[in-house]
PDB file of C-alpha atoms in Angstrom:
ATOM      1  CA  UNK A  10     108.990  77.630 160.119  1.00 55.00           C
ATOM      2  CA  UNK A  11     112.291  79.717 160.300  1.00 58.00           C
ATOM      3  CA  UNK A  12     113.059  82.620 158.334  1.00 59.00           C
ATOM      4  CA  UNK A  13     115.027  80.796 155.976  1.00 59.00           C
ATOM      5  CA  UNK A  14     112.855  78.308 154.906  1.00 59.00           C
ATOM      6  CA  UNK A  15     110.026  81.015 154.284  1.00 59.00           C
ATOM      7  CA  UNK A  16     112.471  82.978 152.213  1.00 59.00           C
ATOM      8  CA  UNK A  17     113.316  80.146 150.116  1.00 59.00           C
ATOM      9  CA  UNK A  18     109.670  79.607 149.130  1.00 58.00           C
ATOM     10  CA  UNK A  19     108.829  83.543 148.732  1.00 57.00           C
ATOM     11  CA  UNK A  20     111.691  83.461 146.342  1.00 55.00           C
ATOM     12  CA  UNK A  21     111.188  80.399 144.357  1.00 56.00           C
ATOM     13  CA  UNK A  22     107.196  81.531 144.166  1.00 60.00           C
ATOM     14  CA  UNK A  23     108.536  84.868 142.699  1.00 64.00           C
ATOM     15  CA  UNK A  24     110.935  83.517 140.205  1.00 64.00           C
ATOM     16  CA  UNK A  25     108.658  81.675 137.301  1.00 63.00           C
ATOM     17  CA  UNK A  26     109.948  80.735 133.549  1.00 62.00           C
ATOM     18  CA  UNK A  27     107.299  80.612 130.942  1.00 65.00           C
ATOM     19  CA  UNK A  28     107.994  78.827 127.817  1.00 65.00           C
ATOM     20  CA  UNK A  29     106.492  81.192 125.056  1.00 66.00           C
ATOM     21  CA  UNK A  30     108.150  79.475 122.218  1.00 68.00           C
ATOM     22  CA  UNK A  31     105.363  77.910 119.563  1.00 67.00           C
ATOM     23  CA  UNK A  32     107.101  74.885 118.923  1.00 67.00           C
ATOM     24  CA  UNK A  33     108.142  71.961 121.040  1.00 71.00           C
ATOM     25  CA  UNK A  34     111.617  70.637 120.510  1.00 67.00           C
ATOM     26  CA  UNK A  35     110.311  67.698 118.039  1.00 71.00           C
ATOM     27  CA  UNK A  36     109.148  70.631 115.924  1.00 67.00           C
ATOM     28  CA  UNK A  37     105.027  70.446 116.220  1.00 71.00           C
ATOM     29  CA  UNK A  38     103.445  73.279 117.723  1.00 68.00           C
ATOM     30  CA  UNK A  39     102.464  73.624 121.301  1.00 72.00           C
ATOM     31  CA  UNK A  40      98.151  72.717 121.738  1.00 77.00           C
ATOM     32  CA  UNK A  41      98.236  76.410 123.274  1.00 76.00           C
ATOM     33  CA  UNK A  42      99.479  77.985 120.342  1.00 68.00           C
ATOM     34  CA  UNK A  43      97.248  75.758 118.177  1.00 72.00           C
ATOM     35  CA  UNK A  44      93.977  77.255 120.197  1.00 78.00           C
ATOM     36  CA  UNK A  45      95.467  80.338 120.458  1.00 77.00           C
ATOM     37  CA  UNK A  46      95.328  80.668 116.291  1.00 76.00           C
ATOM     38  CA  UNK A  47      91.631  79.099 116.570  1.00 79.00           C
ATOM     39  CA  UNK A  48      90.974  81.858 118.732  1.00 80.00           C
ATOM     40  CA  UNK A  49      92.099  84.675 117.065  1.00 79.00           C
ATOM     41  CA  UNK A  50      90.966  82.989 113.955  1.00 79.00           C
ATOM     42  CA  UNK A  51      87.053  82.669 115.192  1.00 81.00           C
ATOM     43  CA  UNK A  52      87.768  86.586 116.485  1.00 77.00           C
ATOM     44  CA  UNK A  53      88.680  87.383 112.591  1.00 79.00           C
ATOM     45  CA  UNK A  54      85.305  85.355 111.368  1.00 79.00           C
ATOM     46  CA  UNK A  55      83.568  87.247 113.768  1.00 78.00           C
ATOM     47  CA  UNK A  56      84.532  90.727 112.771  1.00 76.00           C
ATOM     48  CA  UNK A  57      84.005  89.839 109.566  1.00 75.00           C
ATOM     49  CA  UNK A  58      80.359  88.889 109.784  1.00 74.00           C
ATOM     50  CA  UNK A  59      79.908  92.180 111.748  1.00 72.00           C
ATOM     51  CA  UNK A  60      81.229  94.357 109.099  1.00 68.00           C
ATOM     52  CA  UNK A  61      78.533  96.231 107.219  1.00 65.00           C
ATOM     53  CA  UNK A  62      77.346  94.753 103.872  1.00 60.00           C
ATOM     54  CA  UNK A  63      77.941  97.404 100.514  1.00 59.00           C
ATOM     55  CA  UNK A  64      73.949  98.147  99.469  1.00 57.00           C
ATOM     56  CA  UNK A  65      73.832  97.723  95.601  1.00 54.00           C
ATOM     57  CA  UNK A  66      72.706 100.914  93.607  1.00 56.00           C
ATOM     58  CA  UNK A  67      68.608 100.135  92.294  1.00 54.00           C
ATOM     59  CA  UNK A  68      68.944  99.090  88.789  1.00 53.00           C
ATOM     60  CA  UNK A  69      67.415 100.467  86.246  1.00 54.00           C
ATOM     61  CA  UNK A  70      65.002  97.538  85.593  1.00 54.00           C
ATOM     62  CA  UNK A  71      67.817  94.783  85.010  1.00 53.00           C
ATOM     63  CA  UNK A  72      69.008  91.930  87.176  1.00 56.00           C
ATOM     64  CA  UNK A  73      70.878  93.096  90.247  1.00 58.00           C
ATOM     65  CA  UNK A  74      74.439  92.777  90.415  1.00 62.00           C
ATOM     66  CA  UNK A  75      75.531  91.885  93.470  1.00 62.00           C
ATOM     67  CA  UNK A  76      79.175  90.730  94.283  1.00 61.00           C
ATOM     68  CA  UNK A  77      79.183  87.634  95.890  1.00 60.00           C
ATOM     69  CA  UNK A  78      79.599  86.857  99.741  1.00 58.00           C
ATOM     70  CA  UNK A  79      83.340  85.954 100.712  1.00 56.00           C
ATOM     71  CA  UNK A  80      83.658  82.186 101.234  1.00 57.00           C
ATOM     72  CA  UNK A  81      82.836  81.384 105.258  1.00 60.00           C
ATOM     73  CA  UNK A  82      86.333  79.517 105.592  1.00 73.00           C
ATOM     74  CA  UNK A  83      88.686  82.645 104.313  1.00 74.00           C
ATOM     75  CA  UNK A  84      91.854  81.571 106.512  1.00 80.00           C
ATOM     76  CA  UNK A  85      92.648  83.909 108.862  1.00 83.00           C
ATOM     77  CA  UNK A  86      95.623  86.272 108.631  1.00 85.00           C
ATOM     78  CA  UNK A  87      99.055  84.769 109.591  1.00 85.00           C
ATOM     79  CA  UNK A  88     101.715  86.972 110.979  1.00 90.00           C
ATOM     80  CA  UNK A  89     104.397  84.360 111.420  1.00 92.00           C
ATOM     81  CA  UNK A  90     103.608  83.187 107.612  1.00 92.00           C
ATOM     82  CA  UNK A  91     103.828  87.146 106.655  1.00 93.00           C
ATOM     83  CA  UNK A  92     107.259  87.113 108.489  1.00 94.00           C
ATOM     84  CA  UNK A  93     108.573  84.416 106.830  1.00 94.00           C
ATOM     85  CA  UNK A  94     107.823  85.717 103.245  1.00 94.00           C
ATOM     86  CA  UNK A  95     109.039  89.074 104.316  1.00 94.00           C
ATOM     87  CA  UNK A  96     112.397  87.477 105.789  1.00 95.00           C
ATOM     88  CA  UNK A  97     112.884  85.820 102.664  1.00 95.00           C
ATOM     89  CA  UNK A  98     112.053  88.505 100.800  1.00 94.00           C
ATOM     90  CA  UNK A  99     114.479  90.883 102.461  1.00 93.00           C
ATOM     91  CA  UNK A 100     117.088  87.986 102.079  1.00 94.00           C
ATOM     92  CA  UNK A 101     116.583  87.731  98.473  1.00 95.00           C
ATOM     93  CA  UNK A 102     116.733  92.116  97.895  1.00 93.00           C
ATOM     94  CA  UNK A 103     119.781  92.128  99.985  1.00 92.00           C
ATOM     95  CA  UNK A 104     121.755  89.418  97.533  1.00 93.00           C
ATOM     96  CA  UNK A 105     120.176  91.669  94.583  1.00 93.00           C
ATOM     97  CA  UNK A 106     122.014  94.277  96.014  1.00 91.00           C
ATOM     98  CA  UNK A 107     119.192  96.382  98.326  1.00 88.00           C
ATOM     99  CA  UNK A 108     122.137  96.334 100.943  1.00 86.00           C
ATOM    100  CA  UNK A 109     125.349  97.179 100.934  1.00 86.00           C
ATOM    101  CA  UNK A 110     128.168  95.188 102.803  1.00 83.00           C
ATOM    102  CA  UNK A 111     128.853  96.731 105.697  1.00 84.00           C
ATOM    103  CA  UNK A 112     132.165  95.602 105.423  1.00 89.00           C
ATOM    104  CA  UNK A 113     132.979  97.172 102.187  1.00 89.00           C
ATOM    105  CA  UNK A 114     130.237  99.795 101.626  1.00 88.00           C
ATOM    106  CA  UNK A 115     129.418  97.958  98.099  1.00 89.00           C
ATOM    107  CA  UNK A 116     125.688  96.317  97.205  1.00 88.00           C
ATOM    108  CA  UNK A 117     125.959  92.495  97.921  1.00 89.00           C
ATOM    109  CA  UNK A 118     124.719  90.585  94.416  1.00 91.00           C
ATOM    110  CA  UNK A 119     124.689  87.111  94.475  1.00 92.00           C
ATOM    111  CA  UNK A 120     122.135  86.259  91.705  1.00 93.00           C
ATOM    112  CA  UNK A 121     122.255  82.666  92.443  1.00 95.00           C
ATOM    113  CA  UNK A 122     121.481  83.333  96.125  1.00 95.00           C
ATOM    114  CA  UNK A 123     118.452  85.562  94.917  1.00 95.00           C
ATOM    115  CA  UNK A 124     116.997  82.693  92.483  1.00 96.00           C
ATOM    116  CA  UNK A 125     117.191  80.214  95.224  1.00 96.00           C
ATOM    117  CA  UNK A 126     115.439  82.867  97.630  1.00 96.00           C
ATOM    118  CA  UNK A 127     113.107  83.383  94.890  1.00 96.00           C
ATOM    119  CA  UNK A 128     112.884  79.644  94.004  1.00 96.00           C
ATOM    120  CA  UNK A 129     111.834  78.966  97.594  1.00 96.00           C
ATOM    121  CA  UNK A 130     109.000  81.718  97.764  1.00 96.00           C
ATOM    122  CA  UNK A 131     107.612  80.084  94.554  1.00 95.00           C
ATOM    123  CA  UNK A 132     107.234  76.985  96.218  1.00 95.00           C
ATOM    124  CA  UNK A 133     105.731  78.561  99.333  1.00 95.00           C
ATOM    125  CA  UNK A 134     103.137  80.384  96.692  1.00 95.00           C
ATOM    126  CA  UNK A 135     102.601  76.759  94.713  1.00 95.00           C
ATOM    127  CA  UNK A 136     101.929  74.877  98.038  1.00 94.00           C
ATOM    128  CA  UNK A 137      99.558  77.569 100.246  1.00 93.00           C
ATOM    129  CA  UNK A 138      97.629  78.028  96.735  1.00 90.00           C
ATOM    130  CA  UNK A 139      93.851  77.838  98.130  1.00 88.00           C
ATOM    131  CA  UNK A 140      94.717  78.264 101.854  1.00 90.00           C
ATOM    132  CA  UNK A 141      96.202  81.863 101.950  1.00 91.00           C
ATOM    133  CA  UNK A 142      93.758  84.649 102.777  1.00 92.00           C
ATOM    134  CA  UNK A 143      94.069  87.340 100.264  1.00 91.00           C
ATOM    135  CA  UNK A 144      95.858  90.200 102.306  1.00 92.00           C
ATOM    136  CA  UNK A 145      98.555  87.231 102.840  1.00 93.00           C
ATOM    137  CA  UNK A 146      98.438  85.881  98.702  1.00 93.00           C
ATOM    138  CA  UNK A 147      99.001  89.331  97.530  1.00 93.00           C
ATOM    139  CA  UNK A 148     101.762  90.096  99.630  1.00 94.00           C
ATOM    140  CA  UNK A 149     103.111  87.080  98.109  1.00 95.00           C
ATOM    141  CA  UNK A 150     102.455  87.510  94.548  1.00 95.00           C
ATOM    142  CA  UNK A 151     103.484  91.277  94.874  1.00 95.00           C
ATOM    143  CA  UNK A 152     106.861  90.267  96.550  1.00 95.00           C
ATOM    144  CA  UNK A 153     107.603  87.489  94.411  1.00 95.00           C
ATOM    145  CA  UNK A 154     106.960  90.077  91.048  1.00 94.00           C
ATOM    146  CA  UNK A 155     109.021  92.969  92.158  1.00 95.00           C
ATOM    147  CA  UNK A 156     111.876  90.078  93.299  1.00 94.00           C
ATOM    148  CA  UNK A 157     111.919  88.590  89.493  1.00 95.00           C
ATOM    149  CA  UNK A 158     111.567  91.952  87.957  1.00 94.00           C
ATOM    150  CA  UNK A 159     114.612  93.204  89.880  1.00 93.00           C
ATOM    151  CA  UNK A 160     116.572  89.649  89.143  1.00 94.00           C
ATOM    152  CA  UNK A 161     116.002  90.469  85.488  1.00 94.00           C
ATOM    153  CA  UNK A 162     117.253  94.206  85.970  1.00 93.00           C
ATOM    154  CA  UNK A 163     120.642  92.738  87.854  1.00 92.00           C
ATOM    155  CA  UNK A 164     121.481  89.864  85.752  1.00 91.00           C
ATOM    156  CA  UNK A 165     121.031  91.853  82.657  1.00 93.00           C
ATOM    157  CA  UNK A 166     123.544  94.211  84.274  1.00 91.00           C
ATOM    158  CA  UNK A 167     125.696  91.340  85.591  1.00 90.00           C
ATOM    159  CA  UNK A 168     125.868  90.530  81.645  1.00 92.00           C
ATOM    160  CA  UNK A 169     125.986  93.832  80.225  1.00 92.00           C
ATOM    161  CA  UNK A 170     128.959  94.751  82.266  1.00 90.00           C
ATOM    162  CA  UNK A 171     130.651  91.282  81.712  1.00 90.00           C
ATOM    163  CA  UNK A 172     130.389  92.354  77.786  1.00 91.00           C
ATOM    164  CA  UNK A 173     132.362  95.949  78.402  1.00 90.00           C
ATOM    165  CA  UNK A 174     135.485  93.740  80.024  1.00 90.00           C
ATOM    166  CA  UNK A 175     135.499  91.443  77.634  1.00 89.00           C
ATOM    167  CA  UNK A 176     135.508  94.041  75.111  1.00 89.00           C
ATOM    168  CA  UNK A 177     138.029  96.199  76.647  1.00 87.00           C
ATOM    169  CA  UNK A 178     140.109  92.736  77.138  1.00 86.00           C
ATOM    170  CA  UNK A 179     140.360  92.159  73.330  1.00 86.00           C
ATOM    171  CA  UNK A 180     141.299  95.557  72.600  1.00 82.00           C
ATOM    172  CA  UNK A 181     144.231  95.754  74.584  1.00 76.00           C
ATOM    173  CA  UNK A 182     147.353  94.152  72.618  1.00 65.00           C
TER     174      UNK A 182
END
């Protein structure tokens, strides 16, 4: 074997891509990302069951009340899902004007943006109802609160100030 020929395999063998994307390029997830979640989810289930049970206070003579166990099949936490609601929740305060254009300095408001931002984590909260564990559901429901409190507070705004220019419109000659 000459020198080059050894080379040439000692530098292909050192030289390896690794596709780490989770999906393939029809859009389904790759079978090791799929057992990679079962993993981590039976990990989850596991520490779970480990964790110490609360020990009720003795009653004084009455029934025990005891909160119930969780549920055995609490989904496991999803990063990627709390990424997504926290991209589009970022979105959706940056067109309520949590950002300011770093072209102009001023806040970006696009209440129509916003409500479809909003619109689209109310479907996400209507369709994962039942199969969200609860660190993941309140992050939604909190999210999606502050977002339509704070689209109330700019819109009423948006309309207040709209009143002033019309006003100062009609009482110029």
């Amino acid at each position: 074997m000459s020198d080059d020929t050894h080379n040439e395999q000692k530098h292909e063998e050192a030289f390896r891509v690794i596709d780490r994307r989770p999906f393939t390029s029809e859009g389904e997830l790759r079978p090791e990302v799929v057992e990679q979640e079962q993993r981590e989810a039976k990990l989850e289930a596991q520490r779970e069951a480990k964790k110490p049970q609360p020990i009720a206070p003795p009653s004084s003579g009455g029934p025990e009340l005891v909160p119930p166990p969780p549920p055995a099949d609490v989904p496991a936490r999803s990063p990627a899902f709390e990424n997504l609601v926290r991209m589009l929740g970022s979105n959706a305060a940056m067109v309520l004007g949590g950002y300011n254009d770093p072209r102009t300095g001023q806040p970006m408001i696009d209440p129509e943006a916003a409500r479809e931002l909003i619109d689209m984590l109310d479907v996400l909260h209507e369709k994962t109802a039942g199969n969200l564990n609860p660190e993941d559901e309140n992050l939604l429901v909190d999210l999606l609160g502050k977002l339509k409190m704070t689209y109330l507070e700019v819109n009423q705004a948006l309309a207040k100030q709209a009143q002033q220019i019309a006003a100062k419109a009609k009482a110029r000659p």
